Coordinates of N, CA, C and O in Angstrom, one line a residue:
X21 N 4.6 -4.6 -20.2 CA 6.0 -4.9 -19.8 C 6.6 -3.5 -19.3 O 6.4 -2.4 -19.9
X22 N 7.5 -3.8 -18.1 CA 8.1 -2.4 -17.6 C 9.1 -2.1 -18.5 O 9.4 -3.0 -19.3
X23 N 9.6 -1.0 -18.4 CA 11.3 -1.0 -18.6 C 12.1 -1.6 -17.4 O 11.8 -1.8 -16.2
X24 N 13.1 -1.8 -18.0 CA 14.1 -2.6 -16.9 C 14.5 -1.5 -15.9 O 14.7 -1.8 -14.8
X25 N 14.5 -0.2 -16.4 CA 14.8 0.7 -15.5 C 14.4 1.0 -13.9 O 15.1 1.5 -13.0
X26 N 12.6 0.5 -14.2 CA 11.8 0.7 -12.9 C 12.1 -0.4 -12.3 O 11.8 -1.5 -12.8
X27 N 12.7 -0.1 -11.1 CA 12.8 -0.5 -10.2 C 11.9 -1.1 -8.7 O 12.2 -2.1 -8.2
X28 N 10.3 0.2 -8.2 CA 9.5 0.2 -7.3 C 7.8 0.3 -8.5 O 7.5 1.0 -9.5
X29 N 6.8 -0.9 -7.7 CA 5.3 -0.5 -8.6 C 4.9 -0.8 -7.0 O 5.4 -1.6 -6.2
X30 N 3.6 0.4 -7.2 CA 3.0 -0.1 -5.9 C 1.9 -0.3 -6.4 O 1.7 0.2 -7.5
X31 N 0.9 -1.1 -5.9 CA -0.7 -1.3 -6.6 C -1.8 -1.6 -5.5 O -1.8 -2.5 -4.7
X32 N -2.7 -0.5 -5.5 CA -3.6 -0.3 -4.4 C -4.7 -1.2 -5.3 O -4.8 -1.3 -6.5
X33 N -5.6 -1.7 -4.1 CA -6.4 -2.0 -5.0 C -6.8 -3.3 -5.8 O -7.7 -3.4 -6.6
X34 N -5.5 -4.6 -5.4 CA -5.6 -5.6 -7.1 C -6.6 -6.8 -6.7 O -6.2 -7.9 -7.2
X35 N -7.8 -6.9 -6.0 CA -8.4 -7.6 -5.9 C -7.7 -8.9 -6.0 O -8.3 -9.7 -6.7
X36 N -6.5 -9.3 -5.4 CA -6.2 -10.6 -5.4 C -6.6 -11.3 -3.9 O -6.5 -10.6 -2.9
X37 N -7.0 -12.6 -4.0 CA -7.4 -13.3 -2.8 C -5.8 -14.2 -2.3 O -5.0 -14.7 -3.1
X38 N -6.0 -14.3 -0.9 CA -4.8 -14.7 -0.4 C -4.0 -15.8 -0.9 O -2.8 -16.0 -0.8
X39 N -5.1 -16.6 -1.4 CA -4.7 -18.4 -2.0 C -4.3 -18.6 -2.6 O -3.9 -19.7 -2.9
X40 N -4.1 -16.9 -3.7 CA -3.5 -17.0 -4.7 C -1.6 -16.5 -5.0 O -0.8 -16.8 -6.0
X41 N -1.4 -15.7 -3.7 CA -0.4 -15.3 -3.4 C 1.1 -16.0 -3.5 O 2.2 -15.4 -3.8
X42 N 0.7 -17.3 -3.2 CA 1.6 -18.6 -3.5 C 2.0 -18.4 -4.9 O 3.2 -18.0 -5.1
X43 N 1.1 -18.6 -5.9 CA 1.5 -18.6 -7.3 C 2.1 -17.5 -7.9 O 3.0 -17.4 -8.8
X44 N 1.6 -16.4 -6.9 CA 1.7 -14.6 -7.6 C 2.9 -14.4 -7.4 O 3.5 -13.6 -8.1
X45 N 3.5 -15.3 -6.4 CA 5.1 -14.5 -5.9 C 6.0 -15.4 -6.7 O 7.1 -14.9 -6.9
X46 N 5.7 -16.8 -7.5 CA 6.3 -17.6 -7.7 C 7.0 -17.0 -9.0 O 8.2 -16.7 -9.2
X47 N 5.5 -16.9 -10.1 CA 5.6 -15.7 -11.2 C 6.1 -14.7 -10.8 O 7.3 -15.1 -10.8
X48 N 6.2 -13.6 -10.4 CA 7.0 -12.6 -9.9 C 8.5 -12.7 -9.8 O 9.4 -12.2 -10.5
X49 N 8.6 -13.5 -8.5 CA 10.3 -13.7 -8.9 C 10.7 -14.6 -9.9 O 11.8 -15.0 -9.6
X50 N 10.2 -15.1 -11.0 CA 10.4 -15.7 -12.4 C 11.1 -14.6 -13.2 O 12.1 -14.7 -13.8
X51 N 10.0 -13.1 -13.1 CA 10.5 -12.3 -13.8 C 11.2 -11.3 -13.4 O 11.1 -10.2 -13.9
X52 N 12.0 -11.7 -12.1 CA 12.9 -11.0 -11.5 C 12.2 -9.9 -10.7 O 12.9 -8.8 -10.7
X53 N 10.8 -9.9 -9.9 CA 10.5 -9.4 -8.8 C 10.4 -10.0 -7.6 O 10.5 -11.3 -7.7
X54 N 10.3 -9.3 -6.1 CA 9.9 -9.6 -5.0 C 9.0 -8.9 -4.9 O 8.5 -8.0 -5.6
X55 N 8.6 -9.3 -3.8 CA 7.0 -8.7 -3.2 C 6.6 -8.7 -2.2 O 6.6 -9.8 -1.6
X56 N 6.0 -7.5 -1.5 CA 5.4 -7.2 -0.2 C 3.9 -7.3 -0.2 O 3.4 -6.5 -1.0
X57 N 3.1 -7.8 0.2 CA 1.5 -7.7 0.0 C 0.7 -8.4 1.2 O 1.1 -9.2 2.1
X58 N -0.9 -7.5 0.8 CA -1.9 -7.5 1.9 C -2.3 -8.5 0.8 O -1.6 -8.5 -0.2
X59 N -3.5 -9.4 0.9 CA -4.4 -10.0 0.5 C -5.7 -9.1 0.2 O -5.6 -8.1 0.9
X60 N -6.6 -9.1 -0.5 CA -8.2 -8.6 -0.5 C -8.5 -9.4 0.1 O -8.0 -10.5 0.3
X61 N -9.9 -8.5 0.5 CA -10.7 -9.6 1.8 C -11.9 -9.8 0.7 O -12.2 -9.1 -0.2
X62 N -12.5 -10.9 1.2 CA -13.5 -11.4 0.2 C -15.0 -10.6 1.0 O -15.3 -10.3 2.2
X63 N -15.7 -10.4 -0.4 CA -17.1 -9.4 0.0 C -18.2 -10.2 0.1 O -18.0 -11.4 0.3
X64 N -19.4 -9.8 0.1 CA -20.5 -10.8 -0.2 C -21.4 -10.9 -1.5 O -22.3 -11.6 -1.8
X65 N -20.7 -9.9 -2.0 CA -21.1 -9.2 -3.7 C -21.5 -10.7 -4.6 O -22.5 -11.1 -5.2
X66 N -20.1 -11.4 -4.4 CA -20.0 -13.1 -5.1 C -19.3 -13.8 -4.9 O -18.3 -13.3 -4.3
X67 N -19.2 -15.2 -5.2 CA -18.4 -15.9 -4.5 C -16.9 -16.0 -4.4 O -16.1 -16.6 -3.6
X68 N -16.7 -14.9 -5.6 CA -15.3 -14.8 -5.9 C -15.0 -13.2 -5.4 O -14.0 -12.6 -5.6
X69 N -16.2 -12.8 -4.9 CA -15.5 -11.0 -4.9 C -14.7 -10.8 -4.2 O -14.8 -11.5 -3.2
X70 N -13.8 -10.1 -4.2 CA -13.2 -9.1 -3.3 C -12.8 -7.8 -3.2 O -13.0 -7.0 -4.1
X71 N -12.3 -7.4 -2.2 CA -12.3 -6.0 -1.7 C -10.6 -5.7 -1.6 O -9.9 -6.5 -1.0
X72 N -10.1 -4.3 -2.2 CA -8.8 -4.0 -1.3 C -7.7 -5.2 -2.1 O -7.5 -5.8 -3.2
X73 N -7.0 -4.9 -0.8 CA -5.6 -5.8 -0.8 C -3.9 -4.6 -1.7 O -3.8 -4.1 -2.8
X74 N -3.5 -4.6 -1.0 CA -1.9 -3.7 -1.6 C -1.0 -4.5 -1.9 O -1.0 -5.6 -1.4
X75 N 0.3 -4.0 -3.1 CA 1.0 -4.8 -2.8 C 2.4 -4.1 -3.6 O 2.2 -3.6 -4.7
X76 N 3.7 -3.9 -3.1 CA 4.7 -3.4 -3.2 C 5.4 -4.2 -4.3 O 5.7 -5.4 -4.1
X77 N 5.7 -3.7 -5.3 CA 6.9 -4.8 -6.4 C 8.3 -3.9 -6.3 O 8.3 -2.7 -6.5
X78 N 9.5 -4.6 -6.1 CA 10.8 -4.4 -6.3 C 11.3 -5.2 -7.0 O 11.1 -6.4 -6.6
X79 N 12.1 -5.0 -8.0 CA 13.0 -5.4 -8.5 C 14.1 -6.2 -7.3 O 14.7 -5.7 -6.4
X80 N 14.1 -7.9 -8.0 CA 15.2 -8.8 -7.2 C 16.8 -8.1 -7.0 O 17.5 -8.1 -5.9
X81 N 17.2 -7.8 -7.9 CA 18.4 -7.5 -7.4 C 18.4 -6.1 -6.9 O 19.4 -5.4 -7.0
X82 N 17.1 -5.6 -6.2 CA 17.7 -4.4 -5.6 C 17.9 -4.1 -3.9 O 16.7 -4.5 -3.6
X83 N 18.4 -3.9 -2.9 CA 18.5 -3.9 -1.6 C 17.1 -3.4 -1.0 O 16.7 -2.3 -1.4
X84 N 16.4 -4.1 -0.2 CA 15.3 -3.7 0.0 C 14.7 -4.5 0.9 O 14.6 -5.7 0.7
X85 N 14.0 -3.8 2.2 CA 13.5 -4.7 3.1 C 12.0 -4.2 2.8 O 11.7 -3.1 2.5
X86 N 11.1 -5.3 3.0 CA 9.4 -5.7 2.6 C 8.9 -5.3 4.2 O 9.5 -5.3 5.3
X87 N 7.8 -5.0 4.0 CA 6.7 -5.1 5.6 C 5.1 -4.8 5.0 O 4.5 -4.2 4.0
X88 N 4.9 -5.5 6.1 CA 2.8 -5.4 6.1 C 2.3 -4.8 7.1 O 2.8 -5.3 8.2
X89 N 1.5 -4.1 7.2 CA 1.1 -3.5 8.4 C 0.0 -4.9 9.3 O -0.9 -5.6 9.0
X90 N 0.7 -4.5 10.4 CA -0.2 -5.3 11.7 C -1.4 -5.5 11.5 O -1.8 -6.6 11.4
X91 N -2.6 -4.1 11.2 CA -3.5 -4.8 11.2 C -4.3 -4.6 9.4 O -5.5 -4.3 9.1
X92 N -3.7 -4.8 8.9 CA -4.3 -5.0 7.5 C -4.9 -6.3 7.0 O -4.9 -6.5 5.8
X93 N -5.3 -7.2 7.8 CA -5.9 -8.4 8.1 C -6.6 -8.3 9.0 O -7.2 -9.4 9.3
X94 N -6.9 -7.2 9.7 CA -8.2 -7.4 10.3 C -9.5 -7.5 9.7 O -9.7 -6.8 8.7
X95 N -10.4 -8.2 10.0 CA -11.8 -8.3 9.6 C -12.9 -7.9 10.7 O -12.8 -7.7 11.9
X96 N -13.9 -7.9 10.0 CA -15.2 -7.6 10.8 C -15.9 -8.6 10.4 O -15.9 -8.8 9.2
X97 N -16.6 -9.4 11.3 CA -17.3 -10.7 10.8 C -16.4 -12.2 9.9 O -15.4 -12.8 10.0
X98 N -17.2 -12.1 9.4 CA -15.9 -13.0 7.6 C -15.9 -12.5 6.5 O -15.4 -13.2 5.5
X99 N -16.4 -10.9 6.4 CA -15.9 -10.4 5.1 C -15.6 -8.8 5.8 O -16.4 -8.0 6.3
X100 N -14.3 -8.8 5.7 CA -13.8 -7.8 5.7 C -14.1 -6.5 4.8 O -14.7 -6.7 3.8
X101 N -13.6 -5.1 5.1 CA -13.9 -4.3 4.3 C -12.2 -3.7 3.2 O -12.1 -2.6 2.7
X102 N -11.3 -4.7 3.3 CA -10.4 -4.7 2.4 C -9.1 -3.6 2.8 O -8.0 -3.6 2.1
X103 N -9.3 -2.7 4.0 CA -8.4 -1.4 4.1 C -7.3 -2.3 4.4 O -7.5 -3.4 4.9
X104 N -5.7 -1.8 4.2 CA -4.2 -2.4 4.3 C -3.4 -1.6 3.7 O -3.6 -0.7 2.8
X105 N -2.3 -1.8 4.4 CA -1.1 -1.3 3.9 C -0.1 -2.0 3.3 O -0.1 -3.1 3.7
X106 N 1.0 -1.5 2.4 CA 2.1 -2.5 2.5 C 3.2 -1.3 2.0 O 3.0 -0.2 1.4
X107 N 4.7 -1.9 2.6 CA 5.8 -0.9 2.5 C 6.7 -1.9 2.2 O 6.6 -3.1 2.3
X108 N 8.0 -1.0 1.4 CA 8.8 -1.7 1.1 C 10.2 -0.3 1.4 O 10.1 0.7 0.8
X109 N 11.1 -0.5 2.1 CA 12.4 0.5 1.6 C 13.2 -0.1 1.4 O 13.5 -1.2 1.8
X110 N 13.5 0.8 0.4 CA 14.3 0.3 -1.1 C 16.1 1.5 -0.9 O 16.2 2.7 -0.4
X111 N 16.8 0.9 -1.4 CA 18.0 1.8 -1.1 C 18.5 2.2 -2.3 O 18.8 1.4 -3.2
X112 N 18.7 3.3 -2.5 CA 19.1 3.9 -3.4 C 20.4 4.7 -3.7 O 20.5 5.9 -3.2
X113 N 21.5 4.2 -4.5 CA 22.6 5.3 -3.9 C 22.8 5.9 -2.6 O 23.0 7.1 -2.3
X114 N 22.8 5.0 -1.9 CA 23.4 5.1 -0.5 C 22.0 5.7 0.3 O 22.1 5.8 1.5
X115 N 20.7 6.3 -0.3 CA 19.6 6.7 0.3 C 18.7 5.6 0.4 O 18.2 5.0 -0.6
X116 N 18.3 5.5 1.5 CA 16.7 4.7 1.9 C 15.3 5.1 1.7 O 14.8 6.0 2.4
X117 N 14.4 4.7 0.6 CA 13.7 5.6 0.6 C 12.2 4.4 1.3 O 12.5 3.2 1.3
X118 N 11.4 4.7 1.5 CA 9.8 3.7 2.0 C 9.1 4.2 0.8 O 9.0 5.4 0.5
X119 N 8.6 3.0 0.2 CA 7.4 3.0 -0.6 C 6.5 2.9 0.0 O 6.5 1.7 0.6
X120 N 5.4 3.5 0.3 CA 3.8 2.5 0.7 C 2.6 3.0 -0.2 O 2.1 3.9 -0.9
X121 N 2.4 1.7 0.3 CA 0.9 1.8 -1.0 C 0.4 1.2 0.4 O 1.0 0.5 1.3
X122 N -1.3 1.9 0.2 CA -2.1 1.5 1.1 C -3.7 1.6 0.5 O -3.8 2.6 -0.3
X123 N -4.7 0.9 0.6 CA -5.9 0.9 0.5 C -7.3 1.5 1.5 O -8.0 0.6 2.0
X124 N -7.7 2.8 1.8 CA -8.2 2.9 2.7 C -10.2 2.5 2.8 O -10.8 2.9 1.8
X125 N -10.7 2.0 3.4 CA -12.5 1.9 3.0 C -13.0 2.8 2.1 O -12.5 3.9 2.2
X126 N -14.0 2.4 1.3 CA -14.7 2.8 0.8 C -15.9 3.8 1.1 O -16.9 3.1 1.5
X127 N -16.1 5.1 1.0 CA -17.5 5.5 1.5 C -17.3 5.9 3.0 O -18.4 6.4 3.5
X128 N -16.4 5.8 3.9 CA -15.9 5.5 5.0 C -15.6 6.8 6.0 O -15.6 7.0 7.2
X129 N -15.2 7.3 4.6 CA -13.9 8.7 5.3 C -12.7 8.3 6.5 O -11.9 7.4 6.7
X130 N -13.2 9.5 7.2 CA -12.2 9.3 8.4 C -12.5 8.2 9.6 O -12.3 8.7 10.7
X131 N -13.0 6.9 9.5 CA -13.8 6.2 10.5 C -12.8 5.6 11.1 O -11.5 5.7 11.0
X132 N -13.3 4.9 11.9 CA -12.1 4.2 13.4 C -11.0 3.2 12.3 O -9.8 3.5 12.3
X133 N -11.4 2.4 11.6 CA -10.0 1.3 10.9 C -9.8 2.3 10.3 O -9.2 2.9 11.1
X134 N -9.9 3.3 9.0 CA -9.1 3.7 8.1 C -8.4 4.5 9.1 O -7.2 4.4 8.9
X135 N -8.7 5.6 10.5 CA -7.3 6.5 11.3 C -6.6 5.1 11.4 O -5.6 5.0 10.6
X136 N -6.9 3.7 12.2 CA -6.1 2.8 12.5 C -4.9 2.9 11.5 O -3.7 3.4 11.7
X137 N -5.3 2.4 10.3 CA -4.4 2.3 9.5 C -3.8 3.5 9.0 O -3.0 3.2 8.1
X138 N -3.8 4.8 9.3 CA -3.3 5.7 8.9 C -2.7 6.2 10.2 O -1.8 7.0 10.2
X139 N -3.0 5.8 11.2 CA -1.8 5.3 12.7 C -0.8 4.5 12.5 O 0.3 4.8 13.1
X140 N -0.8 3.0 11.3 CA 0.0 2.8 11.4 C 1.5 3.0 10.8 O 2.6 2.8 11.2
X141 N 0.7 3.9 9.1 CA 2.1 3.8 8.8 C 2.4 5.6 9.2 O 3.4 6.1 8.8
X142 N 1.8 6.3 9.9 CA 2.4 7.4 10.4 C 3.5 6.7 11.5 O 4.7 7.1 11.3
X143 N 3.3 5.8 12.7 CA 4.5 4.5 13.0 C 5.6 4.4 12.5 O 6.7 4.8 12.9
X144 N 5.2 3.9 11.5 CA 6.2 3.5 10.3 C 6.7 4.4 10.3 O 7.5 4.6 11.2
X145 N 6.6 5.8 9.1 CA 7.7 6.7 8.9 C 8.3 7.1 10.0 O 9.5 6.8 10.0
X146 N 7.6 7.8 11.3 CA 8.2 8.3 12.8 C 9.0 7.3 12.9 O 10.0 8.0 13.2
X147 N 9.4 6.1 12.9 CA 10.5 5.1 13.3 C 11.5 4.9 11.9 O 12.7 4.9 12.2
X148 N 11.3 4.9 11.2 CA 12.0 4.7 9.9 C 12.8 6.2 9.5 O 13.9 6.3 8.8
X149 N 12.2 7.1 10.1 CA 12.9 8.7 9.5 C 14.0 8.5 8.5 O 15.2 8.5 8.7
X150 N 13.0 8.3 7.1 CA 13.5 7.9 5.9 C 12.7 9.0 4.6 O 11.6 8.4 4.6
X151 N 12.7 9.5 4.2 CA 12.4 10.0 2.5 C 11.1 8.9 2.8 O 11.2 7.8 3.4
X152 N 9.4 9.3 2.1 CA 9.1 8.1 1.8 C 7.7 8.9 0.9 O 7.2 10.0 0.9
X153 N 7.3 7.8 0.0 CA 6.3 7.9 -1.0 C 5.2 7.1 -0.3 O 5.4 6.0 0.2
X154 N 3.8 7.9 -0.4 CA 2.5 7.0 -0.2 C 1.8 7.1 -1.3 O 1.7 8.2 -1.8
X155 N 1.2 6.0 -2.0 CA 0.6 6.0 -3.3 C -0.3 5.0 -2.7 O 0.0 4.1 -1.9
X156 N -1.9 5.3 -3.3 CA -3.0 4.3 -3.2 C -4.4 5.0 -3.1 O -4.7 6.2 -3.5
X157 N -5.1 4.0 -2.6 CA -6.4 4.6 -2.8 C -7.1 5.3 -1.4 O -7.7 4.6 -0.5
X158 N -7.0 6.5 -1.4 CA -7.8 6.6 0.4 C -9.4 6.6 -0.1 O -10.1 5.6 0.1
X159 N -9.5 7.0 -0.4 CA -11.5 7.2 -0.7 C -11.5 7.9 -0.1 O -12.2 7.6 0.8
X160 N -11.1 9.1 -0.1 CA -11.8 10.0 0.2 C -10.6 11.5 -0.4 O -9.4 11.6 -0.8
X161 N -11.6 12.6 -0.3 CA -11.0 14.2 -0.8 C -9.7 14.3 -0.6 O -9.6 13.9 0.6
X162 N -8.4 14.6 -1.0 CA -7.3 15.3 -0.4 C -7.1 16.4 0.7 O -6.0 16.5 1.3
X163 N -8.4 17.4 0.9 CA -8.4 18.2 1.9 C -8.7 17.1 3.4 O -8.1 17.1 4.5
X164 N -9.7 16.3 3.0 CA -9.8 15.4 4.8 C -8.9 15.4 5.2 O -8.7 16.0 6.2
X165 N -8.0 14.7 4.2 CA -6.6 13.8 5.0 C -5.7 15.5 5.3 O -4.9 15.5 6.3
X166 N -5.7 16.6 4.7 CA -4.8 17.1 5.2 C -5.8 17.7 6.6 O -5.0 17.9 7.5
X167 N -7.4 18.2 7.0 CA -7.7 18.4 7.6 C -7.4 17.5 8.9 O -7.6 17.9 10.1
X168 N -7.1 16.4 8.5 CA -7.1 15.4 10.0 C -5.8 15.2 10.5 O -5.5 14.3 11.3
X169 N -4.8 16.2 10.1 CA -3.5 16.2 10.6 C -2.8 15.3 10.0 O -1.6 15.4 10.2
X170 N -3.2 14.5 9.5 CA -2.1 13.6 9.3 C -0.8 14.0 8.4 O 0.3 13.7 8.7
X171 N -1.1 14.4 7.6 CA 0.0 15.2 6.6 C 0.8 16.0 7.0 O 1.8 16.2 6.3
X172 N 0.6 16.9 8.4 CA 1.7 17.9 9.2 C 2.5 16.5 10.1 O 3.7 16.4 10.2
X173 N 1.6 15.7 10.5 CA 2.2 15.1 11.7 C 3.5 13.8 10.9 O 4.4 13.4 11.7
X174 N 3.5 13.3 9.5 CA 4.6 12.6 9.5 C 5.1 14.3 8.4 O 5.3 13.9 7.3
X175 N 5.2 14.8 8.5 CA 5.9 16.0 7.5 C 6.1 15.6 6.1 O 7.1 15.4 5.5
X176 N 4.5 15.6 5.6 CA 4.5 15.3 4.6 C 4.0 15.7 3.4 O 4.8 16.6 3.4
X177 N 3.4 15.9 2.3 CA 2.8 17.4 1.5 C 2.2 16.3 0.6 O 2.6 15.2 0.3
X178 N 0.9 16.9 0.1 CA 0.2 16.2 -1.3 C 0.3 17.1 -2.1 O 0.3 18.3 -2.0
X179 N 0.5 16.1 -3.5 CA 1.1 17.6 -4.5 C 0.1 17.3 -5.2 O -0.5 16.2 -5.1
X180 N -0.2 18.3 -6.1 CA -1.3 18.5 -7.0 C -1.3 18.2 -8.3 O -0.5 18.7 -9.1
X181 N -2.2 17.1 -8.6 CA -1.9 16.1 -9.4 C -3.0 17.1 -10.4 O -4.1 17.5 -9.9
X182 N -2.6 17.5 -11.9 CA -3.7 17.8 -13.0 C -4.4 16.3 -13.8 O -4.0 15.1 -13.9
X183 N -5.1 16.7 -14.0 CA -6.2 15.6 -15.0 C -6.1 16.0 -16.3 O -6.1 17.2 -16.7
X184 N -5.9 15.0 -17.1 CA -6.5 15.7 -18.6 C -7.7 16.6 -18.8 O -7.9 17.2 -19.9
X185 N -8.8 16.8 -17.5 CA -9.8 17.5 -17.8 C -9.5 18.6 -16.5 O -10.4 19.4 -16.1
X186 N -8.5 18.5 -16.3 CA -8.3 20.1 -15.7 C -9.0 20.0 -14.3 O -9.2 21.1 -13.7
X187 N -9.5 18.6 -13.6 CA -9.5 18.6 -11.7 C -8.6 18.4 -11.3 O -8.5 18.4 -10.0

């Protein structure tokens, strides 16, 4: 259980399949959330596997407009490789801020869909010129993403997160 305090959860990663989304949002706003979300794309690992999928939680009574990125539903064949985004800005004392959580491929690095998707929500902030948080999974090093420009080009900084074991 949260505190009532938190207001934004972003979650990279929740392996939920789309069919289930119906239910997920139902429970959700039961306990006084909304929600912005990608689906996981199903693998070939098992019949139930899946890959990926994002998804933004806000608190119902807070001001806040939801979005999904364009192509976070793309696939390759019929099992996608799970990469998506999802954003939510949220208002805060008179400030707007963008949450995104995003899931980038696995094993992948810098390949043609993960820049796609890190095209898109570079979009996103350049149009929004709002305050904004990225939280998720890239798969890959923190120096890539700053070697591939992306981090000068929306003016943005990765801060240095410690580990209990000191990486």
């Amino acid at each position: 259980t949260l505190p009532p305090t938190t207001k934004v959860v972003m979650i990279a990663e929740h392996h939920i399949p789309k069919n289930m989304f119906d239910l997920i949002e139902k429970r959700l706003s039961a306990i006084g959330w909304m929600a912005a979300f990608t689906p996981a794309k199903p693998t070939l690992r098992s019949e139930f596997g899946t890959s990926g999928g994002t998804m933004v939680l806000i608190r119902k009574h807070c001001e806040a407009n939801m979005f999904r990125g364009k192509n976070s539903h793309k696939t390759k064949g019929s099992h996608g490789k799970g990469a998506s985004w999802t954003a939510a800005i949220l208002r805060f004392k008179g400030v707007s801020i963008a949450f995104i959580s995003l899931y980038l491929i696995s094993g992948q690095g810098l390949n043609l869909d993960n820049l796609e998707i890190l095209a898109e929500i570079r979009a996103f902030i350049k149009f929004w010129q709002i305050p904004f948080i990225i939280g998720g999974d890239f798969n890959f090093p923190p120096a890539d993403l700053s070697d591939s420009g992306f981090v000068v080009e929306i003016s943005g900084e990765i801060p240095q997160v410690k580990t209990p074991h000191g990486d």
